[in-house]
Short mmCIF file of C-alpha atoms in Angstrom, two decimals:
data_model
loop_
_atom_site.label_atom_id
_atom_site.label_comp_id
_atom_site.label_asym_id
_atom_site.label_seq_id
_atom_site.Cartn_x
_atom_site.Cartn_y
_atom_site.Cartn_z
CA MET A 678 1.08 -16.77 -17.57
CA VAL A 679 3.51 -13.94 -16.10
CA ALA A 680 2.31 -12.17 -13.42
CA VAL A 681 4.77 -9.67 -13.76
CA GLY A 682 4.89 -6.94 -16.62
CA PRO A 683 7.97 -7.23 -18.85
CA ARG A 684 11.26 -6.97 -17.58
CA LYS A 685 14.25 -5.58 -19.12
CA LEU A 686 17.30 -7.80 -19.45
CA LEU A 687 19.99 -5.32 -18.56
CA TRP A 688 23.31 -6.31 -19.61
CA ARG A 689 25.64 -5.61 -16.79
CA LEU A 690 29.13 -6.27 -16.29
CA ALA A 691 30.53 -9.84 -14.76
CA GLU A 692 34.35 -9.93 -13.48
CA VAL A 693 36.36 -13.28 -14.43
CA VAL A 694 37.11 -14.41 -10.41
CA ASP A 695 38.37 -17.72 -12.11
CA VAL A 696 39.21 -20.18 -14.68
CA VAL A 697 38.92 -23.95 -13.99
CA PRO A 698 40.46 -25.71 -17.54
CA GLU A 699 37.33 -28.99 -17.15
CA THR A 700 38.63 -31.13 -20.39
CA PRO A 701 41.49 -30.32 -22.98
CA ARG A 702 38.74 -27.83 -24.68
CA THR A 703 37.30 -26.86 -22.39
CA LYS A 704 37.46 -24.22 -19.03
CA SER A 705 34.57 -23.31 -17.08
CA LEU A 706 34.58 -18.70 -16.15
CA VAL A 707 33.97 -18.55 -12.40
CA LEU A 708 32.59 -14.73 -12.28
CA ASP A 709 31.63 -12.39 -10.39
CA ALA A 710 28.28 -10.83 -10.99
CA PRO A 711 27.11 -7.44 -8.58
CA GLY A 712 22.74 -6.86 -9.44
CA TRP A 713 22.59 -11.04 -10.63
CA GLU A 714 19.41 -11.35 -9.46
CA GLY A 715 19.00 -15.51 -9.47
CA HIS A 716 18.39 -17.99 -12.06
CA ARG A 717 16.85 -21.06 -12.39
CA ALA A 718 19.00 -24.57 -13.73
CA GLY A 719 19.21 -25.51 -16.63
CA GLN A 720 18.62 -21.19 -18.05
CA HIS A 721 21.48 -19.85 -20.29
CA VAL A 722 23.34 -15.76 -20.56
CA ASP A 723 23.50 -13.86 -23.62
CA VAL A 724 27.45 -13.24 -23.96
CA ARG A 725 28.42 -9.90 -25.27
CA LEU A 726 32.23 -9.22 -26.18
CA THR A 727 33.31 -5.37 -27.32
CA ALA A 728 36.51 -4.29 -29.59
CA GLU A 729 38.18 -1.22 -29.66
CA ASP A 730 36.17 -0.14 -32.65
CA GLY A 731 32.57 -0.95 -31.44
CA TYR A 732 32.28 -4.51 -33.47
CA GLN A 733 30.38 -6.64 -31.27
CA ALA A 734 29.78 -10.69 -31.40
CA GLN A 735 26.92 -12.15 -28.96
CA ARG A 736 26.33 -16.12 -28.56
CA SER A 737 24.93 -18.06 -25.67
CA TYR A 738 25.98 -20.06 -22.73
CA SER A 739 24.02 -22.60 -20.47
CA ILE A 740 24.97 -21.34 -16.80
CA ALA A 741 26.74 -24.46 -15.80
CA SER A 742 26.44 -22.76 -11.49
CA ALA A 743 23.19 -23.86 -9.45
CA PRO A 744 20.78 -21.29 -7.52
CA GLU A 745 22.40 -22.17 -4.28
CA GLU A 746 25.62 -20.56 -5.23
CA GLU A 747 27.87 -17.14 -4.85
CA ARG A 748 29.60 -17.09 -8.12
CA LEU A 749 27.90 -17.60 -11.47
CA VAL A 750 29.72 -19.88 -13.74
CA LEU A 751 29.79 -20.80 -17.42
CA THR A 752 31.11 -23.48 -18.82
CA VAL A 753 32.50 -23.15 -22.53
CA ASP A 754 33.80 -25.43 -25.39
CA ARG A 755 36.20 -23.89 -27.44
CA LEU A 756 34.88 -24.44 -31.71
CA ASP A 757 37.92 -24.01 -33.14
CA ASP A 758 36.78 -22.40 -35.78
CA GLY A 759 34.32 -19.97 -33.66
CA GLU A 760 34.58 -16.51 -32.87
CA VAL A 761 33.68 -15.86 -29.65
CA SER A 762 34.51 -19.33 -27.79
CA PRO A 763 38.14 -19.25 -28.62
CA TYR A 764 38.19 -15.74 -27.17
CA LEU A 765 36.35 -17.07 -23.60
CA THR A 766 38.71 -20.02 -23.26
CA ASP A 767 41.96 -18.83 -24.45
CA VAL A 768 41.68 -15.34 -23.69
CA LEU A 769 39.88 -14.23 -21.22
CA THR A 770 41.62 -14.81 -17.98
CA VAL A 771 41.05 -13.51 -14.00
CA GLY A 772 40.58 -9.98 -13.35
CA ASP A 773 38.99 -9.34 -17.03
CA ARG A 774 35.22 -7.89 -17.38
CA LEU A 775 32.66 -9.89 -19.59
CA GLU A 776 29.78 -7.93 -20.31
CA LEU A 777 26.27 -10.90 -19.84
CA ARG A 778 22.70 -10.47 -19.86
CA GLY A 779 20.10 -12.82 -18.04
CA PRO A 780 18.22 -15.58 -17.16
CA ILE A 781 17.65 -16.76 -20.10
CA GLY A 782 14.64 -19.34 -20.89
CA GLY A 783 11.60 -20.81 -19.00
CA TYR A 784 11.16 -24.13 -19.86
CA PHE A 785 14.32 -25.56 -20.19
CA VAL A 786 14.76 -25.83 -15.98
CA TRP A 787 14.64 -27.73 -13.28
CA ASP A 788 13.44 -26.92 -9.68
CA ALA A 789 13.63 -29.72 -7.42
CA ALA A 790 10.39 -28.90 -6.40
CA ASP A 791 9.56 -30.07 -10.43
CA GLY A 792 10.54 -33.74 -8.59
CA GLY A 793 11.08 -36.46 -10.65
CA PRO A 794 12.39 -39.51 -10.79
CA LEU A 795 15.27 -37.61 -13.52
CA VAL A 796 16.43 -38.42 -16.71
CA LEU A 797 19.31 -35.99 -17.82
CA VAL A 798 20.76 -36.80 -21.41
CA ALA A 799 23.06 -34.97 -22.61
CA GLY A 800 26.57 -34.83 -25.42
CA GLY A 801 29.43 -33.67 -24.61
CA SER A 802 29.07 -30.06 -23.59
CA GLY A 803 25.15 -30.49 -23.32
CA VAL A 804 25.62 -31.93 -19.77
CA VAL A 805 26.33 -27.64 -19.37
CA PRO A 806 22.97 -27.37 -17.92
CA LEU A 807 21.70 -31.08 -16.84
CA MET A 808 25.36 -29.59 -13.97
CA ALA A 809 23.72 -26.56 -12.56
CA MET A 810 20.21 -29.81 -12.13
CA ILE A 811 22.43 -32.09 -10.95
CA ARG A 812 24.37 -28.76 -8.49
CA HIS A 813 21.04 -27.28 -7.65
CA ARG A 814 20.20 -31.40 -6.51
CA ALA A 815 23.01 -31.21 -4.56
CA ALA A 816 23.06 -27.77 -2.25
CA VAL A 817 19.37 -28.33 -1.74
CA GLY A 818 19.34 -31.86 -0.56
CA SER A 819 17.16 -33.33 -2.88
CA ASP A 820 16.50 -36.89 -3.65
CA VAL A 821 14.92 -36.83 -6.82
CA PRO A 822 16.38 -40.31 -8.59
CA THR A 823 18.66 -38.88 -10.92
CA ARG A 824 19.79 -40.80 -13.87
CA LEU A 825 22.36 -38.75 -15.91
CA LEU A 826 23.51 -40.25 -19.42
CA TYR A 827 26.36 -38.63 -20.68
CA SER A 828 27.92 -39.24 -24.71
CA SER A 829 31.81 -38.16 -25.07
CA ARG A 830 33.95 -39.19 -26.75
CA SER A 831 36.54 -39.64 -24.73
CA TYR A 832 37.29 -40.50 -21.18
CA GLU A 833 39.18 -36.83 -21.30
CA GLU A 834 36.71 -35.23 -22.96
CA ILE A 835 34.33 -36.16 -20.06
CA ILE A 836 33.01 -33.21 -17.92
CA TYR A 837 32.65 -32.41 -14.76
CA ARG A 838 33.87 -36.57 -14.73
CA GLU A 839 35.25 -36.12 -11.06
CA GLU A 840 32.15 -33.68 -9.52
CA LEU A 841 29.63 -36.05 -10.94
CA GLU A 842 31.75 -39.31 -9.08
CA ASP A 843 31.86 -37.54 -5.48
CA PHE A 844 28.16 -37.02 -5.84
CA ALA A 845 27.73 -40.18 -6.98
CA ALA A 846 29.95 -41.38 -4.09
CA ARG A 847 27.81 -39.39 -1.87
CA ASP A 848 24.18 -40.02 -3.04
CA GLY A 849 22.45 -43.35 -3.69
CA SER A 850 19.75 -42.12 -5.34
CA LEU A 851 22.47 -40.02 -8.25
CA GLU A 852 23.66 -42.09 -11.39
CA ALA A 853 26.69 -41.29 -13.38
CA ILE A 854 26.38 -43.57 -17.04
CA HIS A 855 29.34 -42.59 -19.59
CA THR A 856 28.90 -43.51 -22.74
CA LEU A 857 32.20 -43.45 -25.05
CA THR A 858 31.14 -43.02 -28.63
CA ARG A 859 34.93 -42.36 -30.11
CA SER A 860 38.30 -43.89 -28.01
CA ALA A 861 37.97 -45.83 -24.50
CA PRO A 862 40.50 -46.34 -22.36
CA LYS A 863 41.71 -49.54 -21.15
CA GLY A 864 39.34 -51.78 -19.98
CA TRP A 865 36.98 -49.81 -20.08
CA ASP A 866 32.75 -52.04 -19.33
CA GLY A 867 30.93 -48.71 -20.20
CA TYR A 868 28.92 -47.96 -23.26
CA ASP A 869 30.56 -47.41 -25.95
CA ARG A 870 28.67 -45.92 -28.53
CA ARG A 871 26.50 -43.88 -29.42
CA ILE A 872 23.21 -42.87 -26.83
CA ASP A 873 20.10 -45.84 -28.67
CA ALA A 874 16.76 -46.89 -27.82
CA ARG A 875 18.21 -50.14 -26.19
CA MET A 876 21.05 -47.92 -23.99
CA LEU A 877 18.13 -45.64 -22.78
CA SER A 878 15.54 -48.84 -22.16
CA GLU A 879 18.20 -49.76 -19.54
CA VAL A 880 18.96 -46.62 -18.38
CA ALA A 881 16.32 -44.37 -19.13
CA TRP A 882 13.52 -45.35 -16.14
CA THR A 883 10.73 -47.11 -17.29
CA PRO A 884 7.00 -45.05 -19.57
CA GLU A 885 4.25 -46.11 -16.10
CA GLU A 886 7.77 -44.21 -13.67
CA ARG A 887 6.68 -41.35 -16.22
CA PRO A 888 10.55 -39.39 -15.67
CA LEU A 889 11.19 -36.29 -16.57
CA ALA A 890 14.01 -36.95 -18.98
CA PHE A 891 16.21 -33.88 -19.44
CA VAL A 892 18.14 -33.48 -23.37
CA CYS A 893 20.84 -31.67 -24.16
CA GLY A 894 23.50 -32.31 -26.88
CA PRO A 895 24.07 -31.26 -30.35
CA THR A 896 21.16 -31.82 -32.84
CA PRO A 897 21.13 -35.47 -33.72
CA LEU A 898 21.78 -36.94 -30.44
CA VAL A 899 18.97 -34.99 -29.34
CA GLU A 900 16.49 -35.87 -32.09
CA GLU A 901 18.01 -39.96 -31.76
CA VAL A 902 17.07 -39.56 -28.17
CA GLY A 903 13.47 -38.26 -28.22
CA THR A 904 12.69 -39.79 -30.70
CA ALA A 905 13.65 -43.14 -29.51
CA LEU A 906 11.95 -42.25 -25.35
CA VAL A 907 9.16 -41.25 -27.62
CA GLY A 908 9.01 -44.52 -29.49
CA LEU A 909 9.29 -46.74 -25.63
CA GLY A 910 6.58 -44.76 -24.62
CA HIS A 911 7.48 -42.02 -22.79
CA ASP A 912 4.96 -39.13 -22.23
CA PRO A 913 6.14 -37.12 -25.21
CA GLY A 914 5.64 -33.72 -22.77
CA ARG A 915 7.68 -34.57 -19.90
CA VAL A 916 10.77 -34.38 -22.94
CA LYS A 917 12.02 -31.29 -22.27
CA THR A 918 14.93 -30.33 -25.16
CA GLU A 919 18.15 -28.38 -25.81
CA ARG A 920 19.70 -27.90 -29.08
CA PHE A 921 23.38 -27.03 -29.53
CA GLY A 922 22.93 -26.73 -32.97
CA ALA A 923 25.98 -26.06 -35.74
CA THR A 924 26.92 -22.59 -34.23
CA GLY A 925 29.53 -21.04 -34.77
CA GLY A 926 29.84 -19.66 -30.57
CA MET B 388 25.51 -0.78 -19.49
CA GLY B 389 28.62 -1.38 -21.31
CA GLU B 390 28.67 2.79 -22.24
CA GLY B 391 32.62 2.63 -22.87
CA PHE B 392 33.87 -1.21 -21.88
CA PHE B 393 35.70 -2.85 -25.17
CA SER B 394 36.80 -7.10 -24.14
CA ARG B 395 40.70 -6.77 -23.86
CA GLY B 396 42.45 -9.09 -26.71
CA PHE B 397 39.09 -8.96 -28.73
CA ARG B 398 38.87 -9.06 -32.44
CA GLY B 399 36.29 -11.40 -33.49
CA ARG B 400 36.05 -12.76 -36.14
CA ARG B 401 35.11 -9.70 -39.48
CA ARG B 402 32.94 -10.03 -42.18
CA ASN B 403 32.00 -9.23 -45.84
CA GLN B 404 30.73 -5.30 -44.30
CA ASP B 405 28.05 -4.80 -47.37
CA THR B 406 26.10 -7.96 -45.50
CA ALA B 407 23.65 -6.49 -43.71
CA LEU B 408 22.18 -8.36 -40.40
CA PRO B 409 19.64 -7.04 -37.75
CA PRO B 410 21.92 -6.19 -34.79
CA GLY B 411 23.61 -8.91 -32.75
CA GLN B 412 23.47 -11.07 -35.85
CA TYR B 413 26.23 -13.50 -37.31
CA LEU B 414 26.60 -15.65 -40.15
CA GLU B 415 25.52 -19.56 -40.78
CA ASP B 416 25.97 -21.53 -43.50
CA GLY B 417 24.57 -24.56 -41.89
CA PHE B 418 20.57 -24.57 -40.22
CA PRO B 419 20.94 -25.76 -36.40
CA VAL B 420 17.58 -26.77 -35.67
CA LEU B 421 16.39 -25.37 -32.70
CA SER B 422 12.65 -26.96 -30.29
CA ALA B 423 11.52 -27.46 -26.35
CA GLY B 424 10.37 -30.60 -26.81
CA PRO B 425 10.63 -34.21 -29.32
CA THR B 426 10.17 -33.66 -32.70
CA PRO B 427 5.96 -34.49 -33.53
CA ARG B 428 6.20 -36.77 -37.07
CA THR B 429 2.16 -36.59 -38.02
CA PRO B 430 1.65 -39.26 -40.41
CA LEU B 431 0.28 -37.49 -44.18
CA GLU B 432 -2.52 -39.20 -44.04
CA GLU B 433 -4.19 -37.68 -40.41
CA TRP B 434 -2.39 -33.85 -41.06
CA ASP B 435 -4.78 -31.58 -42.24
CA PHE B 436 -4.47 -27.44 -41.36
CA SER B 437 -7.44 -25.28 -39.27
CA VAL B 438 -8.32 -21.44 -39.38
CA VAL B 439 -10.59 -21.72 -36.85
CA GLY B 440 -11.74 -18.52 -34.20
CA GLU B 441 -13.29 -15.40 -34.83
CA VAL B 442 -14.80 -16.33 -38.17
CA ASP B 443 -18.12 -16.71 -40.02
CA GLU B 444 -17.68 -20.28 -41.16
CA PRO B 445 -14.08 -22.54 -40.01
CA LYS B 446 -12.13 -23.62 -42.15
CA ARG B 447 -10.16 -27.18 -43.20
CA TRP B 448 -7.93 -28.66 -45.77
CA THR B 449 -5.78 -32.64 -45.88
CA TRP B 450 -3.35 -32.31 -47.04
CA GLU B 451 -3.69 -33.30 -50.37
CA GLU B 452 -6.45 -30.77 -50.26
CA PHE B 453 -3.30 -28.31 -48.80
CA ARG B 454 -0.95 -29.10 -51.45
CA ALA B 455 -3.93 -28.16 -54.09
CA LEU B 456 -3.61 -24.23 -53.47
CA PRO B 457 -2.08 -21.95 -55.08
CA SER B 458 1.79 -21.82 -53.38
CA GLU B 459 4.92 -19.48 -53.97
CA GLU B 460 8.57 -19.28 -54.03
CA ILE B 461 10.57 -16.49 -51.11
CA THR B 462 13.93 -16.62 -50.90
CA THR B 463 14.64 -14.21 -48.15
CA ASP B 464 17.14 -14.63 -45.11
CA ILE B 465 16.21 -16.28 -41.64
CA HIS B 466 17.28 -14.19 -37.97
CA CYS B 467 16.76 -16.80 -35.05
CA VAL B 468 16.69 -14.89 -31.78
CA THR B 469 19.50 -17.33 -30.54
CA LYS B 470 21.68 -15.12 -33.52
CA TRP B 471 22.20 -16.83 -36.29
CA SER B 472 21.30 -15.88 -39.77
CA LYS B 473 21.23 -17.17 -42.87
CA LEU B 474 20.49 -15.73 -46.57
CA ASN B 475 18.78 -16.50 -49.48
CA THR B 476 17.25 -19.22 -47.73
CA ARG B 477 14.33 -20.52 -50.60
CA TRP B 478 11.24 -22.02 -49.60
CA GLU B 479 7.91 -23.23 -50.74
CA GLY B 480 4.81 -22.26 -49.23
CA VAL B 481 0.92 -21.50 -49.80
CA SER B 482 0.50 -17.62 -48.79
CA VAL B 483 -1.75 -17.01 -45.44
CA ASP B 484 -3.43 -14.78 -47.75
CA THR B 485 -4.85 -17.39 -49.99
CA LEU B 486 -5.64 -19.26 -46.68
CA LEU B 487 -7.62 -16.30 -45.38
CA GLU B 488 -9.46 -15.70 -48.45
CA GLY B 489 -12.70 -15.37 -48.46
CA VAL B 490 -12.66 -15.37 -44.36
CA ASP B 491 -14.39 -12.25 -42.75
CA THR B 492 -13.46 -11.28 -39.50
CA SER B 493 -12.57 -8.76 -36.91
CA ALA B 494 -10.39 -10.63 -35.26
CA GLU B 495 -6.28 -8.67 -34.52
CA TYR B 496 -4.95 -11.55 -34.15
CA ILE B 497 -3.87 -14.49 -34.65
CA THR B 498 -2.46 -17.94 -32.25
CA ALA B 499 -0.52 -20.27 -34.14
CA TYR B 500 -1.41 -23.80 -33.12
CA CYS B 501 0.96 -27.33 -33.34
CA ASP B 502 1.34 -30.37 -33.17
CA GLY B 503 3.50 -30.44 -29.91
CA ASP B 504 1.28 -28.27 -28.15
CA TYR B 505 3.57 -25.07 -29.27
CA THR B 506 2.02 -22.20 -29.94
CA THR B 507 3.38 -18.63 -31.24
CA ASN B 508 1.81 -14.63 -31.41
CA LEU B 509 0.96 -12.91 -34.48
CA PRO B 510 -1.29 -9.84 -35.17
CA LEU B 511 -2.99 -10.38 -38.43
CA GLU B 512 -1.86 -7.59 -40.00
CA GLU B 513 1.98 -9.06 -39.66
CA VAL B 514 0.68 -12.26 -41.81
CA THR B 515 -1.21 -10.77 -44.52
CA GLY B 516 -0.34 -9.00 -46.68
CA GLY B 517 2.89 -10.99 -48.22
CA LYS B 518 4.34 -11.27 -45.26
CA ALA B 519 3.36 -14.79 -44.45
CA TRP B 520 3.33 -18.16 -45.44
CA VAL B 521 2.48 -21.76 -44.19
CA ALA B 522 5.49 -23.74 -45.33
CA TYR B 523 6.19 -27.37 -47.23
CA ALA B 524 9.22 -27.08 -48.76
CA TYR B 525 12.74 -25.59 -48.19
CA GLU B 526 15.43 -25.51 -50.84
CA GLY B 527 12.84 -27.40 -52.98
CA GLU B 528 12.50 -29.95 -50.61
CA PRO B 529 9.95 -31.36 -48.32
CA LEU B 530 10.17 -29.88 -44.94
CA GLU B 531 12.61 -32.31 -43.09
CA PRO B 532 10.17 -33.03 -39.61
CA GLU B 533 13.16 -31.30 -37.51
CA HIS B 534 12.85 -28.26 -39.54
CA GLY B 535 9.07 -28.25 -39.07
CA GLY B 536 7.62 -31.06 -41.72
CA PRO B 537 4.93 -31.66 -43.13
CA ALA B 538 4.59 -27.85 -42.80
CA ARG B 539 5.58 -25.09 -40.72
CA LEU B 540 5.04 -21.22 -40.81
CA PHE B 541 7.26 -18.93 -42.25
CA VAL B 542 6.70 -14.96 -41.41
CA PRO B 543 10.84 -14.60 -41.92
CA HIS B 544 10.52 -10.68 -41.13
CA LEU B 545 10.74 -11.89 -37.32
CA TYR B 546 13.10 -13.88 -35.64
CA PHE B 547 12.56 -17.36 -36.57
CA TRP B 548 10.24 -18.62 -33.43
CA LYS B 549 7.69 -16.75 -34.85
CA SER B 550 7.91 -19.34 -38.08
CA ALA B 551 5.70 -22.24 -35.53
CA LYS B 552 6.86 -25.55 -36.60
CA TRP B 553 4.63 -28.20 -37.33
CA VAL B 554 2.15 -26.02 -37.57
CA ARG B 555 -2.04 -27.01 -37.85
CA GLY B 556 -4.08 -23.96 -37.41
CA LEU B 557 -4.25 -20.68 -37.07
CA GLN B 558 -7.06 -19.57 -34.65
CA LEU B 559 -7.89 -15.77 -34.82
CA ILE B 560 -8.76 -13.47 -32.19
CA ALA B 561 -9.95 -10.69 -30.77
CA HIS B 562 -6.74 -9.63 -28.41
CA ASP B 563 -3.26 -10.52 -27.78
CA ILE B 564 -2.19 -14.11 -26.09
CA PRO B 565 1.36 -14.68 -25.91
CA GLY B 566 2.59 -18.47 -27.02
CA PHE B 567 5.36 -20.60 -26.13
CA TRP B 568 8.02 -18.58 -26.03
CA GLU B 569 5.97 -14.63 -25.06
CA GLY B 570 5.17 -16.27 -22.40
CA LEU B 571 8.55 -17.46 -20.73
CA GLY B 572 10.40 -14.58 -21.30
CA TYR B 573 10.77 -13.67 -25.50
CA HIS B 574 9.80 -10.36 -26.54
CA ASN B 575 6.20 -10.92 -27.61
CA PHE B 576 6.83 -9.25 -30.57
CA GLY B 577 10.26 -9.79 -32.19
CA ASP B 578 10.98 -7.65 -34.50
CA PRO B 579 15.31 -8.41 -35.64
CA TRP B 580 15.65 -5.32 -37.10
CA ARG B 581 15.13 -3.84 -33.17
CA GLU B 582 16.39 -6.67 -31.15
CA GLN B 583 13.21 -7.37 -29.77
CA ARG B 584 14.83 -10.16 -28.23
CA TYR B 585 13.39 -10.77 -24.65
CA TRP B 586 10.69 -9.55 -22.45
CA GLY B 587 11.52 -5.06 -22.02
CA ASP B 588 13.97 -4.90 -25.43
#
């Protein structure tokens, strides 16, 4: 339980200091957020947009940066019919300000002290809060054995691909395993199907190794993975999930 | 913060302004799913529902007994703290008033407890007087497990996390004890019209 009393999460203005294209549909917003009091890897923020006439829209976005980083980074997936995400990916530029509050969510979080082994399972932009965990792990020099199983539609749509390759190349205790569900480049020898129980039995450690699992992605993926992990004998209490529903972000 | 601030170039997707939504919410046609862990799947023959705690005699129903109780149809709007609202959703369930019939208690709060170790807390007066149900059907179909089936608490006047999925019973208690999300930064009461999303709102 909480030791401190309720503290209001205040709206604050952050400034966009960089915009980094990650994939054709995804950009990272690097923010300078004065007064930001820190976060834990896996948490999210609420973003609020205000039109000139006062009309407002709010959405939640996962934090991509490690708590140890100076800048707050959000990675936003552009939803074609969305109200907020196309503004964030197409309109917002360096020097613009963005209103946000957080951090929010105290369950889908990982700290290096929580140990592992870790199995991180992502679908699409569900990788964002898991990347915060991977970056946190690297920032504190943790060697908790970690496997990321990451489902993308195509090679081009893998978010953070190069950074993940770099991490894995430097750190033998981190593996990034990809599956491509729609199209794969010539010569691709990785998985090329949706994540299923067989894939998890090959990747997600054994129940005896008692991995801590974090699963984030669209609802069908999270349902499939959660059910499969429990079916394989993993402790449901060690499987944490976060879903991107059909929300019109 | 943000007084006088506007987002350069943001116009927003204007919707039909007759639709009254709580502040900060947007209209959703789908039915997004939110939960903290894997979907529990309790077979109906093992399922039961209990009323325990500060009561003279605990009550318990098997699935068959529960489904034999008088039920009601409710058509109403729902509001999730993650910002979506869904209008005119149709549910069937047993009123909490029915479940508490004949229960003599001095309790002022309840903890709803669920499969998957999820709990949520509510003042007793927020779940009585025709304000809450244990719902087992949505849009005329048995409630899907991912949406909380076989049965979930249904308290539509509060943010939807209070409508605890996979509910198995109500514990009547004298003092308020924050539930799962309420202990993790979400508002203890959760009134969408007062935008009580997080601690201190």
